Short mmCIF file of C-alpha atoms in Angstrom, two decimals:
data_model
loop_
_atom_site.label_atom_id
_atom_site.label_comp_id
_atom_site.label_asym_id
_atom_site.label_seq_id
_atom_site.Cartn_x
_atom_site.Cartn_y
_atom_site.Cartn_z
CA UNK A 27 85.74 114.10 151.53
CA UNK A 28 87.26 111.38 153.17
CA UNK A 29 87.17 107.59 152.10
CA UNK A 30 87.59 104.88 153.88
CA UNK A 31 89.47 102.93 150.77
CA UNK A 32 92.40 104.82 149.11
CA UNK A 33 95.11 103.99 146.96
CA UNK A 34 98.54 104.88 147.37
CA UNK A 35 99.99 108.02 145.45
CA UNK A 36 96.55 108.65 143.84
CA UNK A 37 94.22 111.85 145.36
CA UNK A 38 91.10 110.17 145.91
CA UNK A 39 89.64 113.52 146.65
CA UNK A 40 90.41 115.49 143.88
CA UNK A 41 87.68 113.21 141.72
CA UNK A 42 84.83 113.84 143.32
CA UNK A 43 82.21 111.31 145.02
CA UNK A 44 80.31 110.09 141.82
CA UNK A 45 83.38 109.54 139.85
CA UNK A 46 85.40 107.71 143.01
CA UNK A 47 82.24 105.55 143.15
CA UNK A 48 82.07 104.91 139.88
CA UNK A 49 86.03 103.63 140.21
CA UNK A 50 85.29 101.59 143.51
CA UNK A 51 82.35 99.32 141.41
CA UNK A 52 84.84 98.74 138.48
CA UNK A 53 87.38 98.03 141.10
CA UNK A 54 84.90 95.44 142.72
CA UNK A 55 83.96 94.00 139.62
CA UNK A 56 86.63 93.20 138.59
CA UNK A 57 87.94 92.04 142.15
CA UNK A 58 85.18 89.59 142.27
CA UNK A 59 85.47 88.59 138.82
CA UNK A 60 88.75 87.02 139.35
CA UNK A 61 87.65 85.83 142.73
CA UNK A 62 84.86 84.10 140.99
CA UNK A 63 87.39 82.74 138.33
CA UNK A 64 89.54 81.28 140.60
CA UNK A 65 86.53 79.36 142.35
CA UNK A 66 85.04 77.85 139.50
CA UNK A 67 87.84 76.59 137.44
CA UNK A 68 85.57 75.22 134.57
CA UNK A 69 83.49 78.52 133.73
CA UNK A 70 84.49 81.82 133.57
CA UNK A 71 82.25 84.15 136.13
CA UNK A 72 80.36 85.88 133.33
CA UNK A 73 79.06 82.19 132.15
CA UNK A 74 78.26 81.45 135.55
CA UNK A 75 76.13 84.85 135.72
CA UNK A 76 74.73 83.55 132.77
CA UNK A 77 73.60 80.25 133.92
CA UNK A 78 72.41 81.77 137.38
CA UNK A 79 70.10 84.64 135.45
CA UNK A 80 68.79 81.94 132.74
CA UNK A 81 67.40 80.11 136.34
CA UNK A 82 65.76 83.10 137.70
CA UNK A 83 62.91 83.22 134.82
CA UNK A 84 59.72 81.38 134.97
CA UNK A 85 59.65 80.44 131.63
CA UNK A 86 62.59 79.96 129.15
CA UNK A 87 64.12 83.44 128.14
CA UNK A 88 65.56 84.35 125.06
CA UNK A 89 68.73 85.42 124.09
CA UNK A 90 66.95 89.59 124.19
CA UNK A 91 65.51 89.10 128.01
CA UNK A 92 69.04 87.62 128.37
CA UNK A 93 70.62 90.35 127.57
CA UNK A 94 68.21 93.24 128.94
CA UNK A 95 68.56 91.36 132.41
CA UNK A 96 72.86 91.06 131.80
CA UNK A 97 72.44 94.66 130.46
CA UNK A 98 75.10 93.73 127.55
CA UNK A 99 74.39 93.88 123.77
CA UNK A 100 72.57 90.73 121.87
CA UNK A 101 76.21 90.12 120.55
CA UNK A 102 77.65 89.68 123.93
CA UNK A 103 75.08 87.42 125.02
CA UNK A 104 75.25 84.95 122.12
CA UNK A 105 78.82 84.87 122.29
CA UNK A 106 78.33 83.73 126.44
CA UNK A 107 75.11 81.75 125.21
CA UNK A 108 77.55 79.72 122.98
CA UNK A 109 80.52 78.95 124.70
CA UNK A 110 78.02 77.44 127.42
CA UNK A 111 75.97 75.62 124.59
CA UNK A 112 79.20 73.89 123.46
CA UNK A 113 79.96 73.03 126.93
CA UNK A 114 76.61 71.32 127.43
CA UNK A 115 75.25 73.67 129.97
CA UNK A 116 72.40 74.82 128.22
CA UNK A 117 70.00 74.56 125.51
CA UNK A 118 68.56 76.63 122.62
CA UNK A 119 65.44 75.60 121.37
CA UNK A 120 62.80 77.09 118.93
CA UNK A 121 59.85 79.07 120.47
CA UNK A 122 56.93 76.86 119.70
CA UNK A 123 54.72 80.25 119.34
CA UNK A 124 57.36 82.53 117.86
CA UNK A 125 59.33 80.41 115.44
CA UNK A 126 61.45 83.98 115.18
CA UNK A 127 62.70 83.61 118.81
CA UNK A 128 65.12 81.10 120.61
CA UNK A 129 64.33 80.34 124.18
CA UNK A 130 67.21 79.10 126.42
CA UNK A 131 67.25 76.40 129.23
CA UNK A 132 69.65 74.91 131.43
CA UNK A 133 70.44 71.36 131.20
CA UNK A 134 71.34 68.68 133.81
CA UNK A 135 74.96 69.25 134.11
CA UNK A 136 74.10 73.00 134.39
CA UNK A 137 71.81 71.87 137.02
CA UNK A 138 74.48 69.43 138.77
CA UNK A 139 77.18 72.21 138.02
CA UNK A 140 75.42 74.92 140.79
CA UNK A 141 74.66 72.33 142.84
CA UNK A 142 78.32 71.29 142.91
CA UNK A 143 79.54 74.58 143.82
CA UNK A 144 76.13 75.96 146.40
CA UNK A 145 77.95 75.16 149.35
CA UNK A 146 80.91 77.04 147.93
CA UNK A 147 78.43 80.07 146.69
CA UNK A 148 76.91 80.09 149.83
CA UNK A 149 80.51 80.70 151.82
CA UNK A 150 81.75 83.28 149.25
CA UNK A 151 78.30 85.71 149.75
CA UNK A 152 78.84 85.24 153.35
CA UNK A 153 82.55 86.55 153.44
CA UNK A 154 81.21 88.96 151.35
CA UNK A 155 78.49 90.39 152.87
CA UNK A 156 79.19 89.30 156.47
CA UNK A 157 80.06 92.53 157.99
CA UNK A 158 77.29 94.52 156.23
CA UNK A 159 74.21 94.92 158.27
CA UNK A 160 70.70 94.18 156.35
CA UNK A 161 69.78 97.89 156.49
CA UNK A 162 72.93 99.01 154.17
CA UNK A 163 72.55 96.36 151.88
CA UNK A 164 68.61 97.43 150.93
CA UNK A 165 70.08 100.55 150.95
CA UNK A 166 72.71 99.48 148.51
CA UNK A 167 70.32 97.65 146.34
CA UNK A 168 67.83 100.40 146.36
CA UNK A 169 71.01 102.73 145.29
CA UNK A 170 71.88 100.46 142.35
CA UNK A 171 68.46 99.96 141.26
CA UNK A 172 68.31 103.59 140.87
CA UNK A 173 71.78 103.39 139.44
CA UNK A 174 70.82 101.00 136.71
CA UNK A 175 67.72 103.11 135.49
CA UNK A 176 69.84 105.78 135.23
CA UNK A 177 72.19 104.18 133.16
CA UNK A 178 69.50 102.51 130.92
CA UNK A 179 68.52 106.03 130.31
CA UNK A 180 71.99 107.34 128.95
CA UNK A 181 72.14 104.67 127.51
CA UNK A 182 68.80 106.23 125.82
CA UNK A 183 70.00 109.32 125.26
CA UNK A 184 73.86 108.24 123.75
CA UNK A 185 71.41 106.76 120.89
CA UNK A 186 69.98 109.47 119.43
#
């Protein structure tokens, strides 16, 4: 097998496709991750993730569709949930149905925060995704879609 990306003095082929995949998403993760940093001084990426899934539901999610959608452990998304609560970019209110659940929302300096930075957003996916044609990124997404089932169900299975 032959990559296109390889690192010096490591045998990329000797791992094996899945595994060398696995190692190129971690690397981009954690590429973008401090890419993101670096752009928006005030939040960390994984708030900004945060901020930009709490906007994609209809109605107010709580802090369990919050972390289904992150795919992170209730634990992980209260700890995000409160850094950004103390920093006044969103709210948790009480369920007026549920009195069990908490529903988040974003406030006004969330809302001034993204559009601060769209412009910025909008360059960054651009240099990202530039050079990559419309056909391989459905193809992508339709990959990690799969990907992400698949890992919901080992999750499944690492339970039992």
């Amino acid at each position: 097998m032959n990559f296109d990306f390889s690192v010096s003095n490591i045998n990329t082929e000797s791992i094996g496709a899945s595994y060398y995949l696995i190692g190129l998403i971690n690397r981009f993760n954690n590429g973008f991750q401090a890419a993101a940093d670096n752009i928006f001084e005030e939040l960390s990426w994984k708030q900004i993730f945060f901020m930009n899934c709490v906007a994609l539901f209809e109605n107010a999610p709580t802090i369990k569709d919050m972390a289904d959608l992150l795919g992170c452990s209730h634990q992980n998304a209260k700890q995000i949930l409160s850094k950004l609560e103390k920093q006044c970019f969103v709210e948790v209110f009480q369920d007026p149905v549920d009195k069990r659940k908490q529903r988040i929302v974003l406030t006004e300096n969330a809302l001034e925060f993204r559009r601060r930075y769209d412009q910025l957003s909008e360059q960054a996916m651009q240099t990202l995704f530039g050079n990559i044609s419309k056909e391989e990124l459905l193809t992508t997404i339709s990959v990690f879609t799969r990907l992400n089932k698949n890992v919901d169900e080992l999750k499944g299975q690492m339970e039992l």
